[in-house]
Short mmCIF file of C-alpha atoms in Angstrom, two decimals:
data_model
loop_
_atom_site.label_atom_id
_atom_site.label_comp_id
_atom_site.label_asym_id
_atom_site.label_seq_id
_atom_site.Cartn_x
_atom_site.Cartn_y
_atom_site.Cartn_z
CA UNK X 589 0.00 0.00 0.00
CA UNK X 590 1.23 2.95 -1.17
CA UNK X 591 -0.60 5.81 1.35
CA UNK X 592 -2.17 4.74 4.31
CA UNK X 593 -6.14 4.39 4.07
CA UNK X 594 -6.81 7.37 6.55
CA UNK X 595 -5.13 9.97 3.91
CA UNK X 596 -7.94 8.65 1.42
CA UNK X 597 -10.69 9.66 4.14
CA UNK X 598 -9.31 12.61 4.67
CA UNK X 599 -9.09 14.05 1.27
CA UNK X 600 -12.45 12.74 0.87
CA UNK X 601 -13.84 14.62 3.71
CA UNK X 602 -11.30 17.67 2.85
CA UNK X 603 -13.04 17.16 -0.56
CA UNK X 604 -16.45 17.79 1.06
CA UNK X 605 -15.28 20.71 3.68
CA UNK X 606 -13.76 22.61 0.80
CA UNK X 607 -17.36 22.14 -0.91
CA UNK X 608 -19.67 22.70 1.73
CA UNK X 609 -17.62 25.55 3.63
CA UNK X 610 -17.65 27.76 0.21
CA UNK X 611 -21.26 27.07 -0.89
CA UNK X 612 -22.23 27.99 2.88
CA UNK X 613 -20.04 31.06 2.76
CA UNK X 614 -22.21 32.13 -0.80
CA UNK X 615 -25.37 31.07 0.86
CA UNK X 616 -24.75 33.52 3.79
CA UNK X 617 -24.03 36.17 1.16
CA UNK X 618 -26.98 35.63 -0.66
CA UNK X 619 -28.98 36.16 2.76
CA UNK X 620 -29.53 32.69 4.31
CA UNK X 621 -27.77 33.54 7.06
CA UNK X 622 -26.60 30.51 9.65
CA UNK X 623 -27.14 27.73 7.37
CA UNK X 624 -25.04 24.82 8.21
CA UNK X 625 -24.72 21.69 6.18
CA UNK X 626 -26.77 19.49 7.91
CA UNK X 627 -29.63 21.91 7.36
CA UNK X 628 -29.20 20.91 3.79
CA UNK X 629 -29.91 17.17 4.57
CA UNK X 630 -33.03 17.50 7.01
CA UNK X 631 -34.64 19.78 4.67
CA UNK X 632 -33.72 17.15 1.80
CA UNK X 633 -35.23 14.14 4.15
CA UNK X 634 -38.46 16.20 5.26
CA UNK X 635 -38.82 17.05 1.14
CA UNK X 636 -39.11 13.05 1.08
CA UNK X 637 -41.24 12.06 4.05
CA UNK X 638 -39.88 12.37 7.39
CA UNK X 639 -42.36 14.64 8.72
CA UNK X 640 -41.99 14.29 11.89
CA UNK X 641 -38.55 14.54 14.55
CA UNK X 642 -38.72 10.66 15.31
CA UNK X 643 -38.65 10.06 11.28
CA UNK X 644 -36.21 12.75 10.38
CA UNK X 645 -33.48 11.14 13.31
CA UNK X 646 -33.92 7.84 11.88
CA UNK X 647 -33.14 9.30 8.10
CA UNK X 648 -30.19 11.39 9.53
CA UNK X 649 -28.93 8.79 11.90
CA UNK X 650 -29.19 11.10 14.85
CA UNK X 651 -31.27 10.66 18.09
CA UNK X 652 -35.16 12.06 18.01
CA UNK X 653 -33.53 15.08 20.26
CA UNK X 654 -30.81 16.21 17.77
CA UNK X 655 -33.39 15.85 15.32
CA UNK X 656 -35.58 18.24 17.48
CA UNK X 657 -32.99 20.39 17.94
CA UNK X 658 -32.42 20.36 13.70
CA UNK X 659 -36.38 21.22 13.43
CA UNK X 660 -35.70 23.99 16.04
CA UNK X 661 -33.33 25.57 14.29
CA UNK X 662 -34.90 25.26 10.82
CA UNK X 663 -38.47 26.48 11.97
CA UNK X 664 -36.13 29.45 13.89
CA UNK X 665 -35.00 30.53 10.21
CA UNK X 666 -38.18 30.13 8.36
CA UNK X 667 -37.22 27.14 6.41
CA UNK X 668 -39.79 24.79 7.79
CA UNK X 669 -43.07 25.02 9.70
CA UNK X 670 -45.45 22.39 10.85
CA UNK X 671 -49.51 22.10 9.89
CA UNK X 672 -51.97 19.67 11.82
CA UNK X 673 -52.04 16.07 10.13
CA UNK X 674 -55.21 15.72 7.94
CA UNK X 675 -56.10 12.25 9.11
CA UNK X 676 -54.68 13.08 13.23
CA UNK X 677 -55.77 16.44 13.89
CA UNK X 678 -53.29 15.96 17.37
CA UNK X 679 -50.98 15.37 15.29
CA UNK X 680 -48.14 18.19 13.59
CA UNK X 681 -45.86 17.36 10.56
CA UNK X 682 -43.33 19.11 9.21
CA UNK X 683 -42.99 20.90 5.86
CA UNK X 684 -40.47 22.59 3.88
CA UNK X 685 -41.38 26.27 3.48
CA UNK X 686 -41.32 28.53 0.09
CA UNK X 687 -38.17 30.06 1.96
CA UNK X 688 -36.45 26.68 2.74
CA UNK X 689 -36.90 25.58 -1.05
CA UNK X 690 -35.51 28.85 -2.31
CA UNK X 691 -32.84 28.49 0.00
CA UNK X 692 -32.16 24.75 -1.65
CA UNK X 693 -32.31 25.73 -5.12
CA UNK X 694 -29.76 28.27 -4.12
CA UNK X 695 -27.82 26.02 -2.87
CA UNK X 696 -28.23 23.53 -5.85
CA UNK X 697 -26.92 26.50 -8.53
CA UNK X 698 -23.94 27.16 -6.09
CA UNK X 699 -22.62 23.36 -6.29
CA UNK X 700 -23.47 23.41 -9.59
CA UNK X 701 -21.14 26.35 -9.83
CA UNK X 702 -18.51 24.94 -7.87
CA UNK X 703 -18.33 21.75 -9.52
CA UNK X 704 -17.96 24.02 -12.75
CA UNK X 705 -15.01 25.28 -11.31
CA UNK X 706 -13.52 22.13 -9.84
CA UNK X 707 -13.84 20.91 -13.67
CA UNK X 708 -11.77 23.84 -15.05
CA UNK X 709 -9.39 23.25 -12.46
CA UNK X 710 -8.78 19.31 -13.04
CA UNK X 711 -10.62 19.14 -16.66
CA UNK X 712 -13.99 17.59 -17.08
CA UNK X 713 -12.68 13.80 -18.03
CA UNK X 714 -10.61 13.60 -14.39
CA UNK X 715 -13.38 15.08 -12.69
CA UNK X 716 -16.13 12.80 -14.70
CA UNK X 717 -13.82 9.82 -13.98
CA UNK X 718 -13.23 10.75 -10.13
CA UNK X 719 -17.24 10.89 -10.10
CA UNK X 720 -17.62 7.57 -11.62
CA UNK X 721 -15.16 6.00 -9.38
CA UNK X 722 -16.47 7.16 -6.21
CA UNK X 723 -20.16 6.00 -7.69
CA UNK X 724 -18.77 2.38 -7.72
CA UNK X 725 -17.41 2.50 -4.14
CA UNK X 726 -20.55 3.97 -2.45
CA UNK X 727 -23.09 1.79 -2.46
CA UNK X 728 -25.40 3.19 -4.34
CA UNK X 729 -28.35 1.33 -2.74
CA UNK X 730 -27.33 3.25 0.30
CA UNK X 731 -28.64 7.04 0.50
CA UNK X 732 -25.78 8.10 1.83
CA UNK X 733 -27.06 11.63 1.24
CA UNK X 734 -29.19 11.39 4.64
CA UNK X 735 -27.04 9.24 6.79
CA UNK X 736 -24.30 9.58 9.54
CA UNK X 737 -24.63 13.44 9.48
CA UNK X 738 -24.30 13.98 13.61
CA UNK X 739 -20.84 15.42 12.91
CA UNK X 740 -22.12 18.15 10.67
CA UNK X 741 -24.43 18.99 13.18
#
């Protein structure tokens, strides 16, 4: 072995910091102020059914109370509010708000940009061939889009 494995997780993370650090940085300029990544991933896991803090812990692999505390902090901001169930009236679920998804789509355009930048940096056939690689070692059955997120938190 040529590197030890722990360099290849850390440029992978590095990789993501880099990423995530400058598309929060544009996000707060473009007026969403304290987003953090993990915001990113509860509003992405409430946009596909966890409507509740029990639901969104279990997507984000976090307890129900950091999940509460997530939902705190989102509702705080504007990006999600919660309306009575229509079947259990007792009942409150979670939605994201017209602010939360303009606050995503942002965010979608500025990783867009990024990795536009990445690929005039490396070219676009290292970058596209990075991509594919990293597609065949992450189990793509796994959504690893909404999982072991606690340290973003």
């Amino acid at each position: 072995m040529s590197r030890p494995g722990s360099d290849l997780a850390m440029l992978l993370l590095g990789g993501f910091r880099a990423l995530a650090d400058r598309a929060t940085a544009e996000l707060v300029a473009r007026g969403y102020d304290e987003v953090r990544p993990v915001h990113d991933f509860a509003l992405q896991a409430i946009l596909s059914g966890a409507d509740n803090a029990s639901e969104l812990g279990r997507r984000m692999s976090v307890t129900k109370q950091a999940a509460a505390k997530t939902i705190t902090a989102l509702e705080e901001r504007g990006y999600v509010a919660r309306e009575p169930d229509p079947v259990d009236k007792r009942r409150m679920r979670l939605f994201v708000t017209p602010h939360g998804l303009a606050m995503l789509r942002e965010g979608t355009a500025i990783f867009d940009d990024l990795r536009r930048e990445w690929e005039e940096r490396v070219g676009a056939v290292p970058l596209s061939q990075l991509e594919s690689t990293l597609r065949q070692l992450v189990d793509e059955s796994a959504d690893y889009r909404h999982h072991g997120t606690e340290w973003m938190a």
